Short mmCIF file of C-alpha atoms in Angstrom, two decimals:
data_model
loop_
_atom_site.label_atom_id
_atom_site.label_comp_id
_atom_site.label_asym_id
_atom_site.label_seq_id
_atom_site.Cartn_x
_atom_site.Cartn_y
_atom_site.Cartn_z
CA UNK A 23 11.59 25.18 -29.22
CA UNK A 24 8.52 25.08 -31.36
CA UNK A 25 9.68 21.70 -33.13
CA UNK A 26 9.99 20.46 -29.57
CA UNK A 27 6.78 21.07 -28.30
CA UNK A 28 4.91 20.54 -31.42
CA UNK A 29 6.67 17.08 -32.48
CA UNK A 30 4.02 14.43 -31.93
CA UNK A 31 4.76 11.03 -30.44
CA UNK A 32 5.20 8.32 -32.58
CA UNK A 33 3.38 4.94 -32.00
CA UNK A 34 4.79 1.85 -32.90
CA UNK A 35 2.44 0.07 -35.44
CA UNK A 36 2.36 -3.87 -35.06
CA UNK A 37 1.43 -6.63 -37.46
CA UNK A 38 -1.64 -7.11 -35.61
CA UNK A 39 -2.58 -3.55 -35.61
CA UNK A 40 -1.97 -3.82 -39.57
CA UNK A 41 -4.11 -6.75 -39.61
CA UNK A 42 -6.83 -5.30 -37.56
CA UNK A 43 -7.15 -2.20 -39.83
CA UNK A 44 -7.04 -4.28 -43.13
CA UNK A 45 -10.13 -6.44 -41.72
CA UNK A 46 -11.99 -3.39 -40.68
CA UNK A 47 -11.63 -1.92 -44.47
CA UNK A 48 -13.06 -5.20 -45.62
CA UNK A 49 -15.86 -5.09 -43.18
CA UNK A 50 -16.42 -1.58 -43.99
CA UNK A 51 -16.76 -2.26 -47.79
CA UNK A 52 -18.86 -5.28 -47.47
CA UNK A 53 -21.57 -3.00 -45.32
CA UNK A 54 -21.39 -0.55 -48.50
CA UNK A 55 -22.19 -3.43 -50.54
CA UNK A 56 -24.97 -4.95 -47.96
CA UNK A 57 -26.51 -1.37 -48.23
CA UNK A 58 -26.53 -1.14 -51.83
CA UNK A 59 -28.11 -4.65 -52.64
CA UNK A 60 -30.55 -3.85 -50.00
CA UNK A 61 -31.60 -0.20 -51.76
CA UNK A 62 -31.31 -2.34 -54.85
CA UNK A 63 -33.72 -5.09 -53.94
CA UNK A 64 -36.29 -2.56 -52.51
CA UNK A 65 -36.50 -0.72 -56.03
CA UNK A 66 -36.74 -4.46 -58.02
CA UNK A 67 -39.67 -5.24 -55.66
CA UNK A 68 -41.50 -2.13 -56.49
CA UNK A 69 -40.63 -2.69 -60.10
CA UNK A 70 -42.26 -6.34 -59.72
CA UNK A 71 -45.42 -5.10 -58.33
CA UNK A 72 -46.05 -2.79 -61.24
CA UNK A 73 -45.11 -5.44 -63.97
CA UNK A 74 -47.84 -7.41 -62.32
CA UNK A 75 -50.33 -4.44 -62.52
CA UNK A 76 -49.55 -3.75 -65.95
CA UNK A 77 -50.02 -7.62 -66.93
CA UNK A 78 -46.60 -8.49 -67.39
CA UNK A 79 -46.09 -11.30 -65.78
CA UNK A 80 -43.01 -13.05 -67.20
CA UNK A 81 -41.13 -10.00 -66.81
CA UNK A 82 -42.06 -9.81 -63.14
CA UNK A 83 -41.47 -13.42 -62.37
CA UNK A 84 -37.84 -12.76 -64.09
CA UNK A 85 -37.24 -9.79 -61.93
CA UNK A 86 -38.18 -11.90 -58.98
CA UNK A 87 -35.78 -14.66 -59.48
CA UNK A 88 -33.26 -11.82 -60.02
CA UNK A 89 -34.05 -10.49 -56.60
CA UNK A 90 -34.14 -13.91 -55.06
CA UNK A 91 -30.36 -14.45 -56.35
CA UNK A 92 -29.48 -10.92 -54.70
CA UNK A 93 -31.13 -12.12 -51.39
CA UNK A 94 -28.79 -15.27 -51.20
CA UNK A 95 -25.76 -12.62 -51.81
CA UNK A 96 -27.30 -10.16 -49.18
CA UNK A 97 -27.24 -13.19 -46.59
CA UNK A 98 -23.69 -14.10 -47.38
CA UNK A 99 -22.43 -11.00 -47.00
CA UNK A 100 -24.39 -10.58 -43.54
CA UNK A 101 -22.31 -13.77 -42.75
CA UNK A 102 -19.02 -12.41 -43.99
CA UNK A 103 -19.35 -9.26 -42.20
CA UNK A 104 -19.77 -11.27 -38.93
CA UNK A 105 -16.71 -13.30 -39.77
CA UNK A 106 -14.69 -10.37 -40.01
CA UNK A 107 -16.28 -8.63 -37.14
CA UNK A 108 -15.27 -11.89 -34.97
CA UNK A 109 -11.90 -12.15 -36.42
CA UNK A 110 -11.18 -8.44 -35.37
CA UNK A 111 -12.38 -8.97 -31.62
CA UNK A 112 -10.10 -12.20 -31.34
CA UNK A 113 -6.81 -10.23 -32.60
CA UNK A 114 -7.61 -7.55 -30.11
CA UNK A 115 -8.33 -9.83 -27.47
CA UNK A 116 -4.90 -11.39 -28.19
CA UNK A 117 -3.11 -8.20 -28.50
CA UNK A 118 -4.68 -7.69 -24.58
CA UNK A 119 -3.49 -11.15 -23.60
CA UNK A 120 -0.17 -10.59 -24.64
CA UNK A 121 0.31 -7.42 -22.87
CA UNK A 122 -1.10 -9.10 -19.66
CA UNK A 123 1.79 -11.96 -20.44
CA UNK A 124 4.32 -9.35 -20.96
CA UNK A 125 3.54 -7.53 -17.51
CA UNK A 126 3.31 -11.32 -15.65
CA UNK A 127 6.74 -11.87 -17.18
CA UNK A 128 8.36 -8.55 -15.84
CA UNK A 129 6.76 -9.15 -12.70
CA UNK A 130 8.33 -12.60 -12.75
CA UNK A 131 11.62 -11.26 -13.25
CA UNK A 132 11.25 -8.99 -10.58
CA UNK A 133 10.47 -11.25 -8.25
CA UNK A 134 13.29 -13.58 -9.11
CA UNK A 135 15.81 -10.85 -8.52
CA UNK A 136 14.24 -9.75 -5.34
CA UNK A 137 14.47 -13.67 -4.42
CA UNK A 138 18.14 -13.82 -5.11
CA UNK A 139 18.89 -10.91 -2.85
CA UNK A 140 16.67 -12.05 -0.23
CA UNK A 141 16.95 -15.85 0.23
CA UNK A 142 15.09 -18.14 2.60
CA UNK A 143 18.22 -18.62 4.53
CA UNK A 144 18.54 -14.98 4.80
CA UNK A 145 15.21 -14.44 5.81
CA UNK A 146 15.17 -17.37 8.43
CA UNK A 147 18.46 -15.75 10.07
CA UNK A 148 16.97 -12.20 10.40
CA UNK A 149 13.79 -13.47 12.11
CA UNK A 150 16.24 -15.62 14.37
CA UNK A 151 17.87 -12.45 15.10
CA UNK A 152 14.85 -10.54 15.85
CA UNK A 153 13.79 -13.45 18.16
CA UNK A 154 16.77 -13.26 20.25
CA UNK A 155 16.85 -9.46 20.69
CA UNK A 156 13.17 -9.91 22.12
CA UNK A 157 14.04 -12.48 24.20
CA UNK A 158 17.32 -10.66 25.56
CA UNK A 159 15.33 -7.70 26.27
CA UNK A 160 12.64 -9.64 27.99
CA UNK A 161 15.56 -11.26 30.28
CA UNK A 162 16.59 -7.57 31.01
CA UNK A 163 13.15 -6.50 31.93
CA UNK A 164 12.77 -9.02 34.31
CA UNK A 165 16.13 -8.81 36.06
CA UNK A 166 14.88 -4.88 36.67
CA UNK A 167 12.00 -6.02 38.02
CA UNK A 168 13.37 -8.62 40.27
CA UNK A 169 16.19 -6.17 41.91
CA UNK A 170 13.71 -4.56 43.98
CA UNK A 171 11.82 -6.12 46.74
CA UNK A 172 7.89 -5.82 47.68
CA UNK A 173 8.52 -3.35 50.26
CA UNK A 174 10.85 -1.32 47.70
CA UNK A 175 7.90 -1.51 45.02
CA UNK A 176 5.27 -0.17 47.40
CA UNK A 177 7.37 2.63 48.34
CA UNK A 178 8.17 3.59 44.94
CA UNK A 179 4.55 3.44 43.89
CA UNK A 180 3.73 5.64 46.97
CA UNK A 181 6.22 8.17 45.99
CA UNK A 182 4.85 8.14 42.26
CA UNK A 183 1.52 8.66 43.74
CA UNK A 184 2.47 11.48 45.74
CA UNK A 185 4.40 13.34 42.89
CA UNK A 186 1.60 12.80 40.69
CA UNK A 187 -0.70 14.23 43.37
CA UNK A 188 1.52 17.26 43.54
CA UNK A 189 2.48 16.49 47.02
CA UNK A 190 5.99 16.02 48.96
CA UNK A 191 6.78 12.42 50.37
CA UNK A 192 5.67 12.83 53.94
CA UNK A 193 8.86 12.60 56.09
CA UNK A 194 9.07 10.87 59.66
CA UNK A 195 7.21 13.19 62.27
CA UNK A 196 9.48 14.72 65.06
CA UNK A 197 8.37 13.59 68.63
CA UNK A 198 6.63 16.35 70.27
CA UNK A 199 7.69 15.31 74.10
CA UNK A 200 10.74 17.04 75.47
CA UNK A 201 14.06 15.68 76.06
CA UNK A 202 14.36 15.13 79.92
CA UNK A 203 17.05 17.18 81.54
CA UNK A 204 20.70 16.01 82.34
CA UNK A 205 21.27 16.10 86.12
CA UNK A 206 23.97 18.81 87.04
CA UNK A 207 26.20 17.38 89.63
CA UNK A 208 27.25 19.25 92.47
CA UNK A 209 30.97 20.37 92.81
CA UNK A 210 32.69 20.45 96.37
CA UNK A 211 33.10 23.71 97.76
CA UNK A 212 36.78 24.91 97.71
CA UNK A 213 38.29 27.10 100.74
CA UNK A 214 38.70 30.66 99.67
CA UNK A 215 42.47 30.62 100.98
CA UNK A 216 42.88 27.38 98.73
CA UNK A 217 41.71 29.10 95.89
CA UNK A 218 43.89 32.29 96.16
CA UNK A 219 46.95 29.95 97.07
CA UNK A 220 46.33 28.37 93.65
CA UNK A 221 46.20 31.45 91.81
CA UNK A 222 49.61 33.16 93.07
CA UNK A 223 51.24 29.88 92.54
CA UNK A 224 49.97 29.93 88.73
CA UNK A 225 51.07 33.54 88.36
CA UNK A 226 54.58 32.73 89.79
CA UNK A 227 55.29 29.98 87.44
CA UNK A 228 54.19 32.36 84.79
CA UNK A 229 56.85 34.67 85.71
CA UNK A 230 59.47 32.14 85.82
CA UNK A 231 59.16 30.93 82.49
#
């Protein structure tokens, strides 16, 4: 377990990385040399001043000539350091450009694969089918909207308003006027003897049966 968690991630060192490292090492060496020459020139300047005070003009002149030569070396060193730093920057920027190009290449390959899956013809077909579906739904809506008359539409809206307001739909009112009475027809009077005779006859018929 310790080896798994303690294992360091290895990074791949490219040739460009090695070149940048070498250039930086050379630059650092030149800077060290530049610092050394600068300190030496300062000492020789002080020594030349002392020689002049001591009246040793020839030695002072020889020392100043040497100092002049070293000044030229110091200037060349400064130019070389500048060249090395520009070279390092160019290589590092080129590495960034390579990463950008690699990213563009991966993105381009991905787009090509997506275009292979979804061609222009396929997109046009889907768009046409979508438009057909929208048109079909619109026709259905138009048919449903045209199936009711204006009177039906008004009645539906009125009922909707009544429901929304929590009221029942009004029913037609019942007429309050009383209905006229049906006249009773007068029945003719039958004599009592005739009624008794029919009653006896009916009773006799029932006994026979």
